[in-house]
Coordinates of C-alpha atoms in Angstrom, one line a residue:
M35 CA 70.0 11.7 -83.6
K36 CA 68.4 8.4 -82.7
F37 CA 66.7 8.3 -79.5
V38 CA 68.0 5.4 -77.1
D39 CA 66.8 5.2 -73.6
K40 CA 68.3 2.0 -72.4
A41 CA 72.0 0.8 -72.4
K42 CA 74.2 -1.7 -70.5
I43 CA 77.9 -1.0 -69.8
Y44 CA 81.0 -2.3 -67.9
V45 CA 82.9 0.0 -65.6
K46 CA 86.2 -0.8 -64.1
A47 CA 88.0 1.5 -61.5
G48 CA 91.6 1.8 -61.6
D49 CA 93.8 -0.6 -59.6
G50 CA 95.8 0.9 -56.8
G51 CA 99.6 1.1 -57.5
N52 CA 102.1 -1.2 -55.7
G53 CA 104.1 0.0 -52.8
C54 CA 108.0 -0.2 -53.3
V55 CA 110.6 -2.1 -51.4
A56 CA 113.8 0.3 -51.4
F57 CA 116.7 1.2 -48.9
R58 CA 118.7 4.3 -48.8
R59 CA 122.3 4.0 -50.2
E60 CA 123.6 7.6 -49.7
K61 CA 127.3 7.7 -49.2
F62 CA 127.3 9.5 -46.0
V63 CA 124.2 7.8 -44.4
P64 CA 125.8 4.6 -42.7
M65 CA 122.5 3.5 -41.2
G66 CA 120.3 3.8 -44.4
G67 CA 117.0 2.3 -43.7
P68 CA 113.8 1.6 -46.0
S69 CA 112.7 4.3 -48.3
G70 CA 110.0 2.7 -50.6
G71 CA 107.1 4.9 -51.2
N72 CA 103.5 4.1 -51.2
G73 CA 101.5 3.4 -54.5
G74 CA 98.8 5.7 -55.8
K75 CA 95.1 5.2 -55.4
G76 CA 93.4 3.9 -58.4
G77 CA 91.0 6.5 -60.2
D78 CA 87.1 6.2 -59.6
V79 CA 84.6 5.8 -62.4
V80 CA 82.1 8.8 -62.0
M81 CA 78.8 9.5 -63.8
V82 CA 77.6 13.1 -64.0
A83 CA 74.3 14.2 -65.3
D84 CA 74.8 16.4 -68.4
P85 CA 71.9 18.6 -69.6
R86 CA 73.3 18.9 -73.1
M87 CA 72.8 15.2 -73.6
T88 CA 69.4 13.9 -74.5
T89 CA 70.0 10.1 -75.3
L90 CA 72.1 7.1 -74.5
M91 CA 73.0 6.7 -77.9
D92 CA 76.9 7.0 -77.1
F93 CA 76.7 4.0 -75.0
K94 CA 75.6 1.8 -77.9
H95 CA 79.1 2.2 -79.6
R96 CA 81.1 2.0 -76.5
I97 CA 80.3 -0.2 -73.6
H98 CA 83.6 -0.7 -71.8
F99 CA 84.9 2.1 -69.5
K100 CA 88.3 1.8 -67.5
A101 CA 89.7 4.4 -65.0
E102 CA 93.5 4.9 -64.8
R103 CA 95.4 2.8 -62.4
G104 CA 97.5 4.5 -59.6
Q105 CA 101.2 4.6 -60.1
H106 CA 103.6 2.5 -58.2
G107 CA 105.8 3.9 -55.3
S108 CA 109.5 4.2 -55.9
G109 CA 112.7 4.6 -53.9
G110 CA 113.6 7.9 -52.0
N111 CA 110.1 7.8 -50.3
K112 CA 108.4 8.8 -53.6
H113 CA 104.7 7.9 -53.5
G114 CA 102.9 7.0 -56.8
R115 CA 100.6 9.4 -58.4
K116 CA 96.8 8.8 -58.0
G117 CA 95.0 7.5 -61.1
E118 CA 92.7 10.1 -62.9
D119 CA 89.1 9.5 -62.3
L120 CA 87.0 8.7 -65.4
I121 CA 84.0 10.9 -65.9
I122 CA 81.1 9.4 -67.8
R123 CA 78.5 12.0 -68.9
V124 CA 74.8 10.9 -69.1
P125 CA 71.6 12.7 -69.6
V126 CA 69.7 14.3 -66.8
G127 CA 66.9 11.9 -65.9
T128 CA 69.2 8.8 -66.1
V129 CA 68.6 5.9 -63.6
V130 CA 71.7 3.9 -62.8
K131 CA 71.5 0.2 -61.5
D132 CA 73.7 -2.5 -60.7
A133 CA 73.1 -5.0 -63.7
E134 CA 73.5 -8.2 -61.6
T135 CA 71.5 -7.2 -58.5
G136 CA 69.1 -4.7 -59.8
E137 CA 70.1 -2.3 -57.0
L138 CA 69.5 1.2 -57.4
I139 CA 72.8 3.1 -57.4
A140 CA 71.4 6.6 -58.4
D141 CA 68.7 8.6 -59.8
L142 CA 70.3 11.5 -61.6
T143 CA 67.5 14.0 -61.9
E144 CA 69.5 17.2 -61.5
A145 CA 72.1 18.8 -63.8
G146 CA 75.6 18.3 -62.4
Q147 CA 74.6 15.7 -60.0
K148 CA 77.4 13.0 -59.5
V149 CA 77.7 9.5 -58.3
V150 CA 80.7 7.2 -58.0
V151 CA 79.7 4.0 -59.6
A152 CA 83.1 2.1 -59.1
R153 CA 85.8 3.1 -56.6
G154 CA 89.4 3.0 -57.3
G155 CA 91.6 0.5 -55.3
K156 CA 93.7 1.7 -52.5
G157 CA 97.5 2.1 -53.2
G158 CA 99.7 -0.3 -51.5
K159 CA 102.2 0.8 -48.8
G160 CA 105.9 0.8 -49.4
N161 CA 108.4 -0.7 -47.0
A162 CA 109.1 2.7 -45.3
A163 CA 105.6 2.5 -43.9
F164 CA 106.3 -0.6 -42.1
K165 CA 109.5 0.6 -40.3
S166 CA 109.1 0.5 -36.5
S167 CA 111.1 0.3 -33.3
T168 CA 111.1 -3.5 -33.7
N169 CA 111.5 -3.7 -37.4
Q170 CA 114.2 -1.3 -38.5
S171 CA 114.6 -2.9 -42.1
P172 CA 111.4 -4.2 -43.3
D173 CA 111.8 -5.8 -46.7
Y174 CA 108.4 -6.1 -48.0
A175 CA 105.6 -3.8 -49.3
E176 CA 102.0 -4.0 -50.3
E177 CA 100.4 -4.6 -53.5
G178 CA 97.7 -2.1 -54.7
Q179 CA 94.2 -3.3 -54.2
K180 CA 92.0 -3.9 -57.3
G181 CA 89.6 -1.3 -58.4
E182 CA 85.7 -2.1 -58.4
E183 CA 84.2 -3.4 -61.5
R184 CA 80.5 -4.2 -62.4
W185 CA 78.1 -4.0 -65.3
I186 CA 75.5 -1.2 -65.0
D187 CA 72.2 -0.8 -66.6
L188 CA 71.4 2.8 -67.6
E189 CA 67.7 3.8 -68.1
L190 CA 66.6 7.2 -69.3
K191 CA 63.4 8.6 -68.0
L192 CA 62.3 12.0 -69.5
L193 CA 61.9 14.9 -67.3
A194 CA 58.6 16.6 -68.2
D195 CA 55.8 18.1 -66.3
I196 CA 52.9 16.7 -68.3
G197 CA 52.8 13.7 -70.4
I198 CA 50.5 13.1 -73.4
V199 CA 49.1 9.5 -73.8
G200 CA 46.4 8.0 -76.0
F201 CA 46.2 5.6 -78.9
P202 CA 48.0 5.8 -82.2
N203 CA 46.2 8.4 -84.4
A204 CA 44.6 10.2 -81.6
G205 CA 46.6 13.2 -82.7
K206 CA 49.3 13.4 -79.9
S207 CA 52.1 14.5 -82.3
T208 CA 49.8 17.3 -83.7
L209 CA 48.9 18.4 -80.2
I210 CA 52.4 18.9 -79.1
S211 CA 53.3 20.7 -82.1
V212 CA 50.3 23.1 -81.7
L213 CA 51.2 23.8 -78.0
S214 CA 54.8 23.9 -78.2
N215 CA 58.0 24.5 -80.1
A216 CA 58.3 20.7 -80.9
R217 CA 58.1 19.5 -84.6
P218 CA 57.7 15.9 -84.6
K219 CA 57.0 13.9 -87.8
I220 CA 53.1 13.9 -88.6
A221 CA 51.4 11.6 -90.9
D222 CA 48.0 9.9 -91.3
Y223 CA 49.1 6.4 -90.4
P224 CA 49.7 4.7 -86.9
F225 CA 52.9 4.8 -85.0
T226 CA 54.2 7.9 -86.8
T227 CA 56.0 8.9 -83.7
L228 CA 58.8 6.1 -82.8
S229 CA 60.3 8.0 -79.8
P230 CA 59.1 10.5 -77.1
V231 CA 59.2 13.9 -78.1
L232 CA 59.8 16.7 -75.7
G233 CA 58.0 20.3 -76.2
V234 CA 57.9 23.4 -74.2
L235 CA 54.5 25.3 -73.7
K236 CA 55.4 29.0 -72.9
L237 CA 53.2 30.7 -70.2
D238 CA 52.3 34.4 -70.2
Y239 CA 54.3 35.0 -66.8
G240 CA 57.6 33.9 -68.1
K241 CA 57.3 30.4 -67.1
S242 CA 57.0 27.3 -69.2
V243 CA 55.5 23.7 -69.0
V244 CA 57.6 20.8 -70.4
L245 CA 55.4 18.4 -72.4
A246 CA 56.2 14.9 -73.4
D247 CA 54.4 13.1 -76.3
I248 CA 54.7 9.3 -75.5
P249 CA 54.5 7.1 -78.6
G250 CA 50.9 5.7 -79.1
L251 CA 50.0 2.8 -76.7
I252 CA 47.9 -0.2 -77.8
E253 CA 46.1 -2.8 -75.6
G254 CA 48.6 -5.2 -74.2
A255 CA 51.4 -2.4 -74.2
S256 CA 52.2 -3.1 -70.6
E257 CA 53.0 -6.7 -71.5
G258 CA 55.2 -5.7 -74.4
Q259 CA 52.7 -5.2 -77.3
G260 CA 53.2 -2.5 -79.8
L261 CA 55.8 0.3 -79.6
G262 CA 54.5 2.4 -76.7
H263 CA 55.5 -0.2 -73.9
E264 CA 59.2 0.7 -74.5
F265 CA 58.4 4.3 -73.4
L266 CA 55.8 3.8 -70.6
R267 CA 58.8 4.5 -68.1
H268 CA 58.9 8.1 -69.3
I269 CA 55.3 8.6 -68.0
E270 CA 56.5 7.8 -64.4
R271 CA 58.5 11.3 -64.4
T272 CA 55.5 13.4 -65.3
K273 CA 53.4 15.2 -62.7
G274 CA 50.1 15.1 -64.8
L275 CA 48.8 13.7 -67.9
I276 CA 46.8 14.8 -71.0
H277 CA 44.8 11.9 -72.3
L278 CA 44.0 12.3 -76.1
I279 CA 41.1 10.5 -77.4
D280 CA 39.4 10.5 -81.0
V281 CA 35.8 11.7 -80.9
S282 CA 35.2 12.0 -84.7
D283 CA 32.8 10.0 -86.9
Y284 CA 35.7 7.8 -87.8
R285 CA 37.0 6.7 -84.5
D286 CA 38.0 3.1 -84.2
R287 CA 36.2 2.9 -80.7
E288 CA 33.9 4.8 -78.3
P289 CA 35.7 7.5 -76.3
D290 CA 34.9 5.8 -73.0
E291 CA 36.3 2.5 -74.2
A292 CA 39.5 4.3 -75.7
F293 CA 39.9 6.1 -72.2
E294 CA 39.5 3.0 -70.1
A295 CA 41.8 0.8 -72.4
I296 CA 44.6 3.2 -72.0
N297 CA 44.1 3.7 -68.2
K298 CA 44.2 -0.1 -67.8
E299 CA 47.6 -0.2 -69.5
L300 CA 48.9 2.5 -67.3
E301 CA 47.7 0.7 -64.2
K302 CA 49.2 -2.6 -65.2
Y303 CA 52.6 -0.9 -65.7
S304 CA 52.4 1.1 -62.5
P305 CA 49.2 1.8 -60.3
E306 CA 50.7 5.1 -59.3
L307 CA 50.3 6.4 -62.8
L308 CA 46.5 6.7 -62.4
E309 CA 47.0 8.8 -59.2
K310 CA 48.3 11.5 -61.6
P311 CA 45.8 14.2 -62.4
Q312 CA 44.5 14.0 -66.1
I313 CA 43.0 16.2 -68.5
V314 CA 40.8 14.4 -71.2
V315 CA 41.0 15.9 -74.6
G316 CA 38.5 15.0 -77.3
N317 CA 40.0 15.7 -80.5
K318 CA 38.7 15.9 -84.1
I319 CA 35.5 17.6 -83.4
D320 CA 35.7 19.1 -87.0
I321 CA 34.9 15.8 -88.5
L322 CA 32.1 15.1 -85.8
S323 CA 28.7 15.4 -87.4
D324 CA 26.6 15.2 -84.2
R325 CA 28.1 17.5 -81.7
T326 CA 25.3 16.6 -79.1
Q327 CA 27.5 13.8 -78.4
L328 CA 30.0 16.1 -76.6
E329 CA 27.8 16.7 -73.8
K330 CA 27.3 13.0 -73.2
W331 CA 31.1 12.6 -73.2
K332 CA 31.6 15.7 -71.2
K333 CA 29.2 14.3 -68.5
Y334 CA 30.8 10.8 -68.5
F335 CA 34.3 12.3 -67.8
E336 CA 33.2 14.9 -65.2
E337 CA 31.2 12.3 -63.2
R338 CA 34.6 10.6 -62.9
G339 CA 36.5 13.5 -61.8
Y340 CA 38.1 14.4 -65.1
T341 CA 37.9 18.0 -67.2
F342 CA 36.9 17.1 -70.6
I343 CA 38.0 19.6 -73.4
P344 CA 36.7 19.2 -77.0
V345 CA 39.0 20.4 -79.6
S346 CA 40.0 20.3 -83.2
L347 CA 43.8 20.5 -83.7
A348 CA 43.2 20.9 -87.4
T349 CA 41.2 24.0 -87.2
L350 CA 42.6 25.0 -83.5
E351 CA 39.1 25.2 -82.2
G352 CA 39.1 24.8 -78.4
V353 CA 42.9 25.1 -78.1
D354 CA 42.8 28.3 -76.1
R355 CA 40.6 26.7 -73.5
L356 CA 42.8 23.5 -73.4
K357 CA 45.9 25.9 -72.8
E358 CA 44.0 27.5 -69.9
E359 CA 43.4 24.1 -68.5
I360 CA 47.0 23.0 -68.8
V361 CA 48.0 26.2 -66.9
K362 CA 45.6 25.4 -64.1
L363 CA 46.9 21.6 -64.0
Y364 CA 50.4 23.0 -63.8
E365 CA 49.7 25.4 -61.2
K366 CA 48.0 22.9 -59.0
I367 CA 51.0 20.6 -59.5
K368 CA 53.4 23.4 -58.3
E369 CA 51.2 24.3 -55.3
K370 CA 51.3 20.6 -54.3
E371 CA 55.2 20.3 -54.6
N372 CA 55.3 23.3 -52.4
E373 CA 53.2 22.2 -49.7

């Protein structure tokens, strides 16, 4: 299924039913009186976070959603039936905003979480509701109120514990396939991953860490360059980052330059992203002829407060150590959440 993480839809709640003007006409009731019932309330449009959904693809094919209107009142003091609510199911992690004002309506981060995005109109009162001591035979009723309508922007932000970032060809897809159950398409050309990929790293004590492989960033990504800028929003949900860099003899740029360039793009998009703890992973050491360089890079990153782990995802050298550091990062994140 194609991964779609943005959509714009139109929602219309049901109109309220009209009240009824009617009078009793029974043979043995000489003083009849008003008997028009009230109209029913229009149905609401409700969004529900559904864990079975993983994309907003459904909203590319259907963009108009309308709830049922309330039924009109009728004679004999019969009230109209309430319109049925319209339930719209969206993936967990969907941000719902008013398309015109940009106002945040809801951030649906938990399975089953609901929000009413358009309220149904109130049903109109029938003439029986207007009877009083001074008005025994009202001959008027209310019309039902219109249901709310609006355009809504939907934006999906993946829910992951740790995001994997880096330049194209750094090996992010290989990393998530080595660490988890994910099986993204892998090849030796740039931009192999065209959408975020989630994977689960199983821990020894029955828990797990959800990883997100974010498509490769390039310089200028925060301004819309390349493919990665479309998915920067998914990094906002993560609690920590694995920053993957190429340290091989065939690297396009020096590891420090690559690291600073990606962090610059993260900061431009949102300064808060740099506040997330990062593990720096130097990949492709199997094709590094001078391994003494690793000590230089280890010192460089540790002086800046980052853990540096050299690995070869091709031979799996250093992967066990990386898993240990991911567990430490995960436990640190959970401790901070419980403070």
